[in-house]
mmCIF file of C-alpha atoms in Angstrom:
data_model
loop_
_atom_site.group_PDB
_atom_site.id
_atom_site.type_symbol
_atom_site.label_atom_id
_atom_site.label_comp_id
_atom_site.label_asym_id
_atom_site.label_seq_id
_atom_site.Cartn_x
_atom_site.Cartn_y
_atom_site.Cartn_z
ATOM 1 C CA UNK B 1 35.316 -36.583 -22.696
ATOM 2 C CA UNK B 2 32.308 -38.667 -21.640
ATOM 3 C CA UNK B 3 31.205 -38.411 -18.001
ATOM 4 C CA UNK B 4 30.897 -41.593 -15.900
ATOM 5 C CA UNK B 5 27.384 -43.124 -15.930
ATOM 6 C CA UNK B 6 26.987 -42.494 -12.140
ATOM 7 C CA UNK B 7 27.583 -38.763 -12.451
ATOM 8 C CA UNK B 8 25.179 -38.518 -15.416
ATOM 9 C CA UNK B 9 22.471 -40.373 -13.465
ATOM 10 C CA UNK B 10 23.110 -38.184 -10.383
ATOM 11 C CA UNK B 11 22.823 -35.051 -12.489
ATOM 12 C CA UNK B 12 19.529 -36.167 -14.066
ATOM 13 C CA UNK B 13 18.153 -37.098 -10.635
ATOM 14 C CA UNK B 14 19.062 -33.622 -9.336
ATOM 15 C CA UNK B 15 17.296 -32.033 -12.307
ATOM 16 C CA UNK B 16 14.188 -34.106 -11.670
ATOM 17 C CA UNK B 17 14.136 -33.155 -7.957
ATOM 18 C CA UNK B 18 14.884 -29.478 -8.689
ATOM 19 C CA UNK B 19 18.226 -29.583 -6.792
ATOM 20 C CA UNK B 20 20.648 -29.067 -9.698
ATOM 21 C CA UNK B 21 21.290 -25.422 -8.925
ATOM 22 C CA UNK B 22 21.270 -25.486 -5.095
ATOM 23 C CA UNK B 23 23.961 -25.820 -2.532
ATOM 24 C CA UNK B 24 23.841 -25.341 1.257
ATOM 25 C CA UNK B 25 24.401 -21.564 0.815
ATOM 26 C CA UNK B 26 21.424 -21.393 -1.546
ATOM 27 C CA UNK B 27 19.149 -23.346 0.710
ATOM 28 C CA UNK B 28 19.913 -21.808 4.197
ATOM 29 C CA UNK B 29 19.048 -18.225 3.267
ATOM 30 C CA UNK B 30 17.553 -15.418 5.336
ATOM 31 C CA UNK B 31 14.387 -15.830 3.340
ATOM 32 C CA UNK B 32 14.002 -19.421 4.432
ATOM 33 C CA UNK B 33 14.829 -18.534 8.081
ATOM 34 C CA UNK B 34 12.149 -15.819 7.930
ATOM 35 C CA UNK B 35 9.654 -18.307 6.501
ATOM 36 C CA UNK B 36 10.379 -20.826 9.274
ATOM 37 C CA UNK B 37 10.064 -18.183 12.008
ATOM 38 C CA UNK B 38 6.805 -16.793 10.569
ATOM 39 C CA UNK B 39 5.403 -20.282 10.308
ATOM 40 C CA UNK B 40 6.230 -20.941 13.933
ATOM 41 C CA UNK B 41 4.502 -17.736 14.959
ATOM 42 C CA UNK B 42 1.374 -19.115 13.358
ATOM 43 C CA UNK B 43 1.812 -22.336 15.302
ATOM 44 C CA UNK B 44 2.194 -20.378 18.527
ATOM 45 C CA UNK B 45 -1.045 -18.512 17.833
ATOM 46 C CA UNK B 46 -2.858 -21.869 17.288
ATOM 47 C CA UNK B 47 -1.265 -22.998 20.533
ATOM 48 C CA UNK B 48 -2.856 -19.988 22.215
ATOM 49 C CA UNK B 49 -6.229 -20.935 20.914
ATOM 50 C CA UNK B 50 -5.756 -24.521 22.017
ATOM 51 C CA UNK B 51 -4.744 -23.673 25.564
ATOM 52 C CA UNK B 52 -7.557 -21.195 25.956
ATOM 53 C CA UNK B 53 -10.063 -23.802 24.639
ATOM 54 C CA UNK B 54 -8.632 -26.343 27.122
ATOM 55 C CA UNK B 55 -9.316 -23.958 30.048
ATOM 56 C CA UNK B 56 -12.808 -23.176 28.655
ATOM 57 C CA UNK B 57 -13.522 -26.948 28.402
ATOM 58 C CA UNK B 58 -12.415 -27.426 32.009
ATOM 59 C CA UNK B 59 -14.779 -24.641 33.024
ATOM 60 C CA UNK B 60 -17.616 -26.566 31.257
ATOM 61 C CA UNK B 61 -17.896 -23.997 28.429
ATOM 62 C CA UNK B 62 -18.264 -25.570 25.010
ATOM 63 C CA UNK B 63 -19.367 -22.928 22.560
ATOM 64 C CA UNK B 64 -17.320 -23.261 19.340
ATOM 65 C CA UNK B 65 -19.724 -21.228 17.255
ATOM 66 C CA UNK B 66 -19.657 -18.256 19.705
ATOM 67 C CA UNK B 67 -15.909 -18.306 19.631
ATOM 68 C CA UNK B 68 -15.901 -18.388 15.821
ATOM 69 C CA UNK B 69 -18.498 -15.620 15.750
ATOM 70 C CA UNK B 70 -16.373 -13.359 17.892
ATOM 71 C CA UNK B 71 -13.358 -13.876 15.579
ATOM 72 C CA UNK B 72 -15.328 -13.257 12.371
ATOM 73 C CA UNK B 73 -16.990 -10.272 13.955
ATOM 74 C CA UNK B 74 -13.598 -8.687 14.710
ATOM 75 C CA UNK B 75 -12.544 -9.331 11.140
ATOM 76 C CA UNK B 76 -15.751 -7.631 10.059
ATOM 77 C CA UNK B 77 -15.150 -4.637 12.312
ATOM 78 C CA UNK B 78 -11.668 -4.070 11.010
ATOM 79 C CA UNK B 79 -11.066 -5.416 7.487
ATOM 80 C CA UNK B 80 -14.672 -5.200 6.116
ATOM 81 C CA UNK B 81 -14.898 -1.652 7.417
ATOM 82 C CA UNK B 82 -11.607 -0.884 5.709
ATOM 83 C CA UNK B 83 -12.708 -2.500 2.551
ATOM 84 C CA UNK B 84 -15.896 -0.463 2.525
ATOM 85 C CA UNK B 85 -13.805 2.794 2.288
ATOM 86 C CA UNK B 86 -12.077 1.534 -0.890
ATOM 87 C CA UNK B 87 -12.977 3.319 -4.129
ATOM 88 C CA UNK B 88 -12.351 2.127 -7.676
ATOM 89 C CA UNK B 89 -13.067 -1.125 -9.512
ATOM 90 C CA UNK B 90 -12.504 -3.365 -6.434
ATOM 91 C CA UNK B 91 -14.726 -1.518 -4.008
ATOM 92 C CA UNK B 92 -16.975 -3.614 -1.766
ATOM 93 C CA UNK B 93 -20.140 -3.039 -3.804
ATOM 94 C CA UNK B 94 -18.405 -4.102 -7.034
ATOM 95 C CA UNK B 95 -16.917 -7.229 -5.280
ATOM 96 C CA UNK B 96 -20.361 -8.223 -3.857
ATOM 97 C CA UNK B 97 -21.997 -7.682 -7.253
ATOM 98 C CA UNK B 98 -19.602 -9.915 -9.150
ATOM 99 C CA UNK B 99 -18.042 -12.380 -6.721
ATOM 100 C CA UNK B 100 -20.374 -12.645 -3.691
ATOM 101 C CA UNK B 101 -21.126 -16.307 -4.338
ATOM 102 C CA UNK B 102 -17.420 -17.250 -4.432
ATOM 103 C CA UNK B 103 -16.692 -15.614 -1.065
ATOM 104 C CA UNK B 104 -19.891 -17.040 0.414
ATOM 105 C CA UNK B 105 -18.710 -20.581 -0.622
ATOM 106 C CA UNK B 106 -15.181 -19.857 0.780
ATOM 107 C CA UNK B 107 -16.676 -18.642 4.088
ATOM 108 C CA UNK B 108 -18.981 -21.662 4.396
ATOM 109 C CA UNK B 109 -15.977 -23.949 3.905
ATOM 110 C CA UNK B 110 -13.999 -22.110 6.519
ATOM 111 C CA UNK B 111 -16.748 -21.932 9.129
ATOM 112 C CA UNK B 112 -17.908 -25.505 8.819
ATOM 113 C CA UNK B 113 -14.269 -26.816 8.777
ATOM 114 C CA UNK B 114 -13.750 -25.104 12.169
ATOM 115 C CA UNK B 115 -17.090 -26.529 13.525
ATOM 116 C CA UNK B 116 -16.542 -30.073 12.155
ATOM 117 C CA UNK B 117 -13.124 -30.559 13.767
ATOM 118 C CA UNK B 118 -14.309 -29.258 17.133
ATOM 119 C CA UNK B 119 -17.404 -31.484 16.990
ATOM 120 C CA UNK B 120 -15.182 -34.544 16.155
ATOM 121 C CA UNK B 121 -13.763 -34.469 19.722
ATOM 122 C CA UNK B 122 -17.196 -35.633 20.958
ATOM 123 C CA UNK B 123 -16.991 -38.861 18.978
ATOM 124 C CA UNK B 124 -13.363 -39.862 18.344
ATOM 125 C CA UNK B 125 -9.912 -39.737 20.032
ATOM 126 C CA UNK B 126 -7.105 -37.144 19.967
ATOM 127 C CA UNK B 127 -4.874 -39.626 18.216
ATOM 128 C CA UNK B 128 -7.345 -40.089 15.305
ATOM 129 C CA UNK B 129 -7.812 -36.381 14.947
ATOM 130 C CA UNK B 130 -4.091 -35.693 14.893
ATOM 131 C CA UNK B 131 -3.509 -38.341 12.272
ATOM 132 C CA UNK B 132 -6.513 -37.667 10.001
ATOM 133 C CA UNK B 133 -6.200 -33.935 10.162
ATOM 134 C CA UNK B 134 -3.016 -34.271 8.069
ATOM 135 C CA UNK B 135 -5.229 -35.297 5.226
ATOM 136 C CA UNK B 136 -5.512 -31.575 4.495
ATOM 137 C CA UNK B 137 -2.052 -31.521 3.058
ATOM 138 C CA UNK B 138 -2.445 -34.043 0.164
ATOM 139 C CA UNK B 139 -5.981 -32.668 -0.622
ATOM 140 C CA UNK B 140 -4.543 -29.146 -0.729
ATOM 141 C CA UNK B 141 -1.647 -30.252 -3.015
ATOM 142 C CA UNK B 142 -4.181 -31.965 -5.340
ATOM 143 C CA UNK B 143 -6.412 -28.930 -5.462
ATOM 144 C CA UNK B 144 -3.468 -26.569 -6.015
ATOM 145 C CA UNK B 145 -2.188 -28.818 -8.875
ATOM 146 C CA UNK B 146 -5.588 -28.675 -10.731
ATOM 147 C CA UNK B 147 -6.865 -25.220 -9.966
ATOM 148 C CA UNK B 148 -3.794 -23.101 -9.216
ATOM 149 C CA UNK B 149 -1.611 -25.015 -11.650
ATOM 150 C CA UNK B 150 1.036 -25.386 -9.025
ATOM 151 C CA UNK B 151 3.735 -27.853 -9.952
ATOM 152 C CA UNK B 152 5.672 -29.873 -7.369
ATOM 153 C CA UNK B 153 9.029 -31.649 -7.684
ATOM 154 C CA UNK B 154 10.065 -34.972 -6.157
ATOM 155 C CA UNK B 155 11.745 -33.248 -3.177
ATOM 156 C CA UNK B 156 8.367 -31.671 -2.271
ATOM 157 C CA UNK B 157 6.616 -35.045 -2.027
ATOM 158 C CA UNK B 158 9.568 -36.436 0.040
ATOM 159 C CA UNK B 159 9.354 -33.391 2.323
ATOM 160 C CA UNK B 160 5.676 -33.950 2.972
ATOM 161 C CA UNK B 161 6.410 -37.612 3.784
ATOM 162 C CA UNK B 162 9.087 -36.540 6.266
ATOM 163 C CA UNK B 163 6.689 -34.088 7.972
ATOM 164 C CA UNK B 164 4.012 -36.803 8.245
ATOM 165 C CA UNK B 165 6.659 -39.078 9.767
ATOM 166 C CA UNK B 166 7.201 -36.422 12.404
ATOM 167 C CA UNK B 167 3.453 -36.341 13.146
ATOM 168 C CA UNK B 168 3.604 -40.169 13.535
ATOM 169 C CA UNK B 169 6.278 -39.751 16.144
ATOM 170 C CA UNK B 170 4.134 -37.137 17.918
ATOM 171 C CA UNK B 171 1.131 -39.420 17.975
ATOM 172 C CA UNK B 172 3.303 -42.302 19.227
ATOM 173 C CA UNK B 173 4.502 -40.054 22.039
ATOM 174 C CA UNK B 174 0.876 -39.277 22.909
ATOM 175 C CA UNK B 175 0.019 -42.972 23.085
ATOM 176 C CA UNK B 176 3.069 -43.737 25.300
ATOM 177 C CA UNK B 177 2.158 -40.870 27.571
ATOM 178 C CA UNK B 178 -1.432 -41.997 27.849
ATOM 179 C CA UNK B 179 -2.879 -38.808 26.187
ATOM 180 C CA UNK B 180 -5.456 -40.635 24.082
ATOM 181 C CA UNK B 181 -8.018 -38.010 24.962
ATOM 182 C CA UNK B 182 -11.417 -37.495 23.504
ATOM 183 C CA UNK B 183 -14.435 -39.875 23.144
ATOM 184 C CA UNK B 184 -15.015 -43.222 21.525
ATOM 185 C CA UNK B 185 -18.821 -42.961 21.444
ATOM 186 C CA UNK B 186 -18.898 -43.060 17.632
ATOM 187 C CA UNK B 187 -15.403 -43.337 16.181
ATOM 188 C CA UNK B 188 -16.533 -43.685 12.603
ATOM 189 C CA UNK B 189 -18.632 -40.489 12.736
ATOM 190 C CA UNK B 190 -15.809 -38.648 14.496
ATOM 191 C CA UNK B 191 -13.205 -39.734 11.923
ATOM 192 C CA UNK B 192 -15.542 -38.746 9.126
ATOM 193 C CA UNK B 193 -15.942 -35.292 10.636
ATOM 194 C CA UNK B 194 -12.177 -34.874 10.755
ATOM 195 C CA UNK B 195 -11.797 -35.906 7.105
ATOM 196 C CA UNK B 196 -14.605 -33.576 6.179
ATOM 197 C CA UNK B 197 -12.940 -30.698 7.994
ATOM 198 C CA UNK B 198 -9.610 -31.468 6.278
ATOM 199 C CA UNK B 199 -11.275 -31.248 2.837
ATOM 200 C CA UNK B 200 -12.991 -27.976 3.724
ATOM 201 C CA UNK B 201 -9.824 -26.520 5.135
ATOM 202 C CA UNK B 202 -8.068 -27.429 1.899
ATOM 203 C CA UNK B 203 -10.732 -25.668 -0.131
ATOM 204 C CA UNK B 204 -10.559 -22.528 2.026
ATOM 205 C CA UNK B 205 -6.799 -22.431 2.019
ATOM 206 C CA UNK B 206 -6.615 -22.828 -1.751
ATOM 207 C CA UNK B 207 -9.072 -20.011 -2.202
ATOM 208 C CA UNK B 208 -7.104 -17.917 0.287
ATOM 209 C CA UNK B 209 -3.876 -18.484 -1.692
ATOM 210 C CA UNK B 210 -5.550 -17.526 -4.986
ATOM 211 C CA UNK B 211 -7.096 -14.386 -3.458
ATOM 212 C CA UNK B 212 -4.024 -12.980 -1.668
ATOM 213 C CA UNK B 213 -1.696 -13.621 -4.552
ATOM 214 C CA UNK B 214 -3.926 -12.296 -7.346
ATOM 215 C CA UNK B 215 -6.159 -9.743 -5.557
ATOM 216 C CA UNK B 216 -5.440 -8.531 -2.054
ATOM 217 C CA UNK B 217 -5.214 -9.614 1.582
ATOM 218 C CA UNK B 218 -7.673 -6.938 2.709
ATOM 219 C CA UNK B 219 -10.224 -8.197 0.230
ATOM 220 C CA UNK B 220 -9.926 -11.722 1.419
ATOM 221 C CA UNK B 221 -10.177 -10.884 5.103
ATOM 222 C CA UNK B 222 -12.909 -8.346 4.544
ATOM 223 C CA UNK B 223 -15.141 -10.808 2.692
ATOM 224 C CA UNK B 224 -14.245 -13.577 5.178
ATOM 225 C CA UNK B 225 -15.310 -11.289 8.028
ATOM 226 C CA UNK B 226 -18.556 -10.314 6.305
ATOM 227 C CA UNK B 227 -19.785 -13.802 5.276
ATOM 228 C CA UNK B 228 -18.139 -15.562 8.238
ATOM 229 C CA UNK B 229 -20.030 -13.371 10.685
ATOM 230 C CA UNK B 230 -23.344 -13.997 8.894
ATOM 231 C CA UNK B 231 -22.906 -17.798 8.715
ATOM 232 C CA UNK B 232 -21.502 -18.263 12.237
ATOM 233 C CA UNK B 233 -24.135 -15.923 13.616
ATOM 234 C CA UNK B 234 -27.000 -18.040 12.145
ATOM 235 C CA UNK B 235 -25.469 -21.253 13.446
ATOM 236 C CA UNK B 236 -24.877 -19.663 16.862
ATOM 237 C CA UNK B 237 -28.558 -18.812 17.211
ATOM 238 C CA UNK B 238 -29.676 -22.230 15.972
ATOM 239 C CA UNK B 239 -27.118 -24.436 17.829
ATOM 240 C CA UNK B 240 -25.765 -22.652 20.859
ATOM 241 C CA UNK B 241 -28.358 -20.216 22.165
ATOM 242 C CA UNK B 242 -28.960 -22.522 25.255
ATOM 243 C CA UNK B 243 -25.231 -23.177 25.833
ATOM 244 C CA UNK B 244 -24.402 -19.506 25.759
ATOM 245 C CA UNK B 245 -27.173 -18.726 28.247
ATOM 246 C CA UNK B 246 -25.685 -21.295 30.699
ATOM 247 C CA UNK B 247 -22.264 -19.702 30.774
ATOM 248 C CA UNK B 248 -21.404 -18.329 34.293
ATOM 249 C CA UNK B 249 -19.551 -15.133 33.188
ATOM 250 C CA UNK B 250 -16.703 -13.904 35.394
ATOM 251 C CA UNK B 251 -13.293 -12.265 34.800
ATOM 252 C CA UNK B 252 -11.588 -15.630 34.260
ATOM 253 C CA UNK B 253 -14.082 -16.803 31.603
ATOM 254 C CA UNK B 254 -14.154 -13.407 29.899
ATOM 255 C CA UNK B 255 -10.344 -13.280 29.686
ATOM 256 C CA UNK B 256 -10.252 -16.748 28.112
ATOM 257 C CA UNK B 257 -12.693 -15.613 25.402
ATOM 258 C CA UNK B 258 -10.528 -12.473 24.819
ATOM 259 C CA UNK B 259 -7.353 -14.506 24.528
ATOM 260 C CA UNK B 260 -8.956 -16.999 22.135
ATOM 261 C CA UNK B 261 -10.485 -14.289 19.973
ATOM 262 C CA UNK B 262 -7.308 -12.275 19.776
ATOM 263 C CA UNK B 263 -5.105 -15.341 18.902
ATOM 264 C CA UNK B 264 -7.640 -16.291 16.121
ATOM 265 C CA UNK B 265 -7.780 -12.787 14.865
ATOM 266 C CA UNK B 266 -3.995 -12.550 14.709
ATOM 267 C CA UNK B 267 -3.816 -15.922 13.061
ATOM 268 C CA UNK B 268 -6.312 -14.948 10.307
ATOM 269 C CA UNK B 269 -4.619 -11.561 9.855
ATOM 270 C CA UNK B 270 -1.034 -12.956 9.666
ATOM 271 C CA UNK B 271 -1.632 -16.135 7.755
ATOM 272 C CA UNK B 272 -2.309 -14.557 4.385
ATOM 273 C CA UNK B 273 1.086 -12.767 4.577
ATOM 274 C CA UNK B 274 2.898 -16.034 4.983
ATOM 275 C CA UNK B 275 0.766 -17.724 2.271
ATOM 276 C CA UNK B 276 1.697 -14.917 -0.121
ATOM 277 C CA UNK B 277 5.373 -15.385 0.675
ATOM 278 C CA UNK B 278 5.273 -19.167 0.261
ATOM 279 C CA UNK B 279 2.126 -21.232 -0.422
ATOM 280 C CA UNK B 280 -0.912 -22.611 1.468
ATOM 281 C CA UNK B 281 0.723 -26.109 1.435
ATOM 282 C CA UNK B 282 3.971 -24.774 3.032
ATOM 283 C CA UNK B 283 1.952 -22.976 5.715
ATOM 284 C CA UNK B 284 0.034 -26.086 6.579
ATOM 285 C CA UNK B 285 3.277 -28.043 6.921
ATOM 286 C CA UNK B 286 4.605 -25.375 9.390
ATOM 287 C CA UNK B 287 1.346 -25.666 11.377
ATOM 288 C CA UNK B 288 2.089 -29.297 12.123
ATOM 289 C CA UNK B 289 4.182 -28.125 15.001
ATOM 290 C CA UNK B 290 1.157 -26.410 16.577
ATOM 291 C CA UNK B 291 0.198 -29.544 18.471
ATOM 292 C CA UNK B 292 3.736 -29.832 19.775
ATOM 293 C CA UNK B 293 3.714 -26.328 21.145
ATOM 294 C CA UNK B 294 0.362 -27.120 22.848
ATOM 295 C CA UNK B 295 1.923 -30.235 24.316
ATOM 296 C CA UNK B 296 4.937 -28.269 25.618
ATOM 297 C CA UNK B 297 2.571 -25.742 27.284
ATOM 298 C CA UNK B 298 0.615 -28.673 28.706
ATOM 299 C CA UNK B 299 3.768 -29.949 30.390
ATOM 300 C CA UNK B 300 3.669 -26.899 32.636
ATOM 301 C CA UNK B 301 0.004 -25.962 32.728
ATOM 302 C CA UNK B 302 -1.728 -29.368 32.742
ATOM 303 C CA UNK B 303 1.094 -31.650 33.914
ATOM 304 C CA UNK B 304 1.331 -33.738 30.771
ATOM 305 C CA UNK B 305 3.879 -36.481 30.775
ATOM 306 C CA UNK B 306 7.049 -35.596 28.825
ATOM 307 C CA UNK B 307 8.499 -37.840 26.055
ATOM 308 C CA UNK B 308 11.687 -37.447 24.086
ATOM 309 C CA UNK B 309 9.679 -38.354 21.012
ATOM 310 C CA UNK B 310 8.125 -34.831 21.164
ATOM 311 C CA UNK B 311 11.569 -33.304 20.519
ATOM 312 C CA UNK B 312 12.321 -35.855 17.784
ATOM 313 C CA UNK B 313 8.874 -35.022 16.159
ATOM 314 C CA UNK B 314 9.674 -31.289 16.225
ATOM 315 C CA UNK B 315 13.016 -31.745 14.586
ATOM 316 C CA UNK B 316 11.692 -34.126 11.863
ATOM 317 C CA UNK B 317 8.836 -31.800 10.980
ATOM 318 C CA UNK B 318 11.205 -28.810 10.860
ATOM 319 C CA UNK B 319 13.558 -30.769 8.578
ATOM 320 C CA UNK B 320 10.650 -31.656 6.260
ATOM 321 C CA UNK B 321 9.519 -28.053 6.202
ATOM 322 C CA UNK B 322 13.034 -26.834 5.231
ATOM 323 C CA UNK B 323 13.188 -29.490 2.480
ATOM 324 C CA UNK B 324 9.843 -28.331 1.117
ATOM 325 C CA UNK B 325 10.855 -24.628 0.992
ATOM 326 C CA UNK B 326 14.408 -25.290 -0.238
ATOM 327 C CA UNK B 327 13.179 -25.805 -3.809
ATOM 328 C CA UNK B 328 10.454 -23.368 -4.928
ATOM 329 C CA UNK B 329 7.334 -24.598 -6.588
ATOM 330 C CA UNK B 330 6.232 -22.914 -9.772
ATOM 331 C CA UNK B 331 3.037 -22.208 -11.643
ATOM 332 C CA UNK B 332 2.352 -23.960 -14.954
ATOM 333 C CA UNK B 333 0.430 -20.866 -16.126
ATOM 334 C CA UNK B 334 1.105 -17.180 -15.595
ATOM 335 C CA UNK B 335 -0.752 -15.803 -12.556
ATOM 336 C CA UNK B 336 -3.530 -13.284 -13.103
ATOM 337 C CA UNK B 337 -2.320 -9.680 -12.804
ATOM 338 C CA UNK B 338 -2.878 -8.297 -9.366
ATOM 339 C CA UNK B 339 -5.940 -6.003 -9.138
ATOM 340 C CA UNK B 340 -6.084 -3.362 -6.457
ATOM 341 C CA UNK B 341 -3.490 -5.229 -4.509
ATOM 342 C CA UNK B 342 -2.355 -3.855 -1.230
ATOM 343 C CA UNK B 343 1.221 -5.158 -2.092
ATOM 344 C CA UNK B 344 3.002 -3.192 -4.814
ATOM 345 C CA UNK B 345 5.384 -6.133 -5.252
ATOM 346 C CA UNK B 346 2.626 -8.531 -6.332
ATOM 347 C CA UNK B 347 3.316 -8.232 -10.064
ATOM 348 C CA UNK B 348 7.120 -8.528 -9.635
ATOM 349 C CA UNK B 349 6.500 -11.652 -7.538
ATOM 350 C CA UNK B 350 4.590 -13.196 -10.454
ATOM 351 C CA UNK B 351 7.323 -12.235 -12.932
ATOM 352 C CA UNK B 352 9.870 -13.832 -10.566
ATOM 353 C CA UNK B 353 8.012 -17.159 -10.641
ATOM 354 C CA UNK B 354 7.894 -17.149 -14.500
ATOM 355 C CA UNK B 355 11.556 -16.239 -14.759
ATOM 356 C CA UNK B 356 12.436 -18.934 -12.246
ATOM 357 C CA UNK B 357 10.577 -21.505 -14.278
ATOM 358 C CA UNK B 358 12.172 -20.419 -17.523
ATOM 359 C CA UNK B 359 15.564 -20.471 -15.909
ATOM 360 C CA UNK B 360 15.050 -23.955 -14.617
ATOM 361 C CA UNK B 361 13.950 -25.095 -18.152
ATOM 362 C CA UNK B 362 17.092 -23.594 -19.719
ATOM 363 C CA UNK B 363 19.374 -25.236 -17.127
ATOM 364 C CA UNK B 364 17.640 -28.568 -17.685
ATOM 365 C CA UNK B 365 18.127 -28.315 -21.421
ATOM 366 C CA UNK B 366 21.830 -27.362 -21.021
ATOM 367 C CA UNK B 367 22.621 -30.188 -18.604
ATOM 368 C CA UNK B 368 20.767 -32.710 -20.823
ATOM 369 C CA UNK B 369 22.807 -31.577 -23.813
ATOM 370 C CA UNK B 370 25.979 -31.917 -21.850
ATOM 371 C CA UNK B 371 24.979 -35.401 -20.764
ATOM 372 C CA UNK B 372 24.707 -36.523 -24.381
ATOM 373 C CA UNK B 373 27.807 -38.571 -25.372
#
């Protein structure tokens, strides 16, 4: 018996969105809850860096390269040292011999992205930075589509739009609360720096996803620590020697540097784990709540004005994040086999992606055949 036209169209729409095999029980799983919680831990770590930076700024300490150098130096001390003890094909000498230029480029993108976005505060407003910084998400999706062969469904684009709507609500709350901080000395230059940092962050995050999923987390962090320390160290000497010399060191200032460095170190160490579980795009969506956590801290620490739009923004961003992770993305091509991975489940994870894609294709063909009168 032929199905009604409405049901056939609804079925085809679900196939196109990737929702044809999901119900509420499939969506709200322990895996999704764990992903949400881990994403919010990353946001809290960013909140810790933001609060410590705010206190440093109030103490007239503006040394972004020194702060980056301390973070990369700690990565060098731990992960690069660990990587140097590795034997076999993926030892540090073999990596430097074959792929040094790739990791150098990745480190340059990461270091300069951090520097560009901090520098932008001198020229443009907080509102512009919050809005334009979201440019990293579409750029990252585009790069992942072409280079990582990641394929998105309609629901993923809708989820991104929902998250960006939540960011809009947060920016609106900032304007109503009069928190349009920053400078307006050269808005065009500042906005350009934010866009540049977004592109560089997208490149760095794409490289991170490829490395941790196909090679290892230790290799990524070890190479980032090595080249990041070299690059930030050179820029520190060139750009901030005078500013560092003017710091009036005391227990308060020292503790702020310690808090910032430990939060950044934990962020860099923990983020590859979440990226491997989900994707760089999903992680960046979860990080949209970082500004909200900073604002909530500011309500108590810096006496910011509260707005109900902050709560609405958090809920909207969380809904968008759940929508994005409810339907998994898949790779158009098989992933490279994991080499010297520190996760024995790397290969099975790749097989799962391929089986998932094949299963989706079979379901689509079956439903399409059933839809034929």
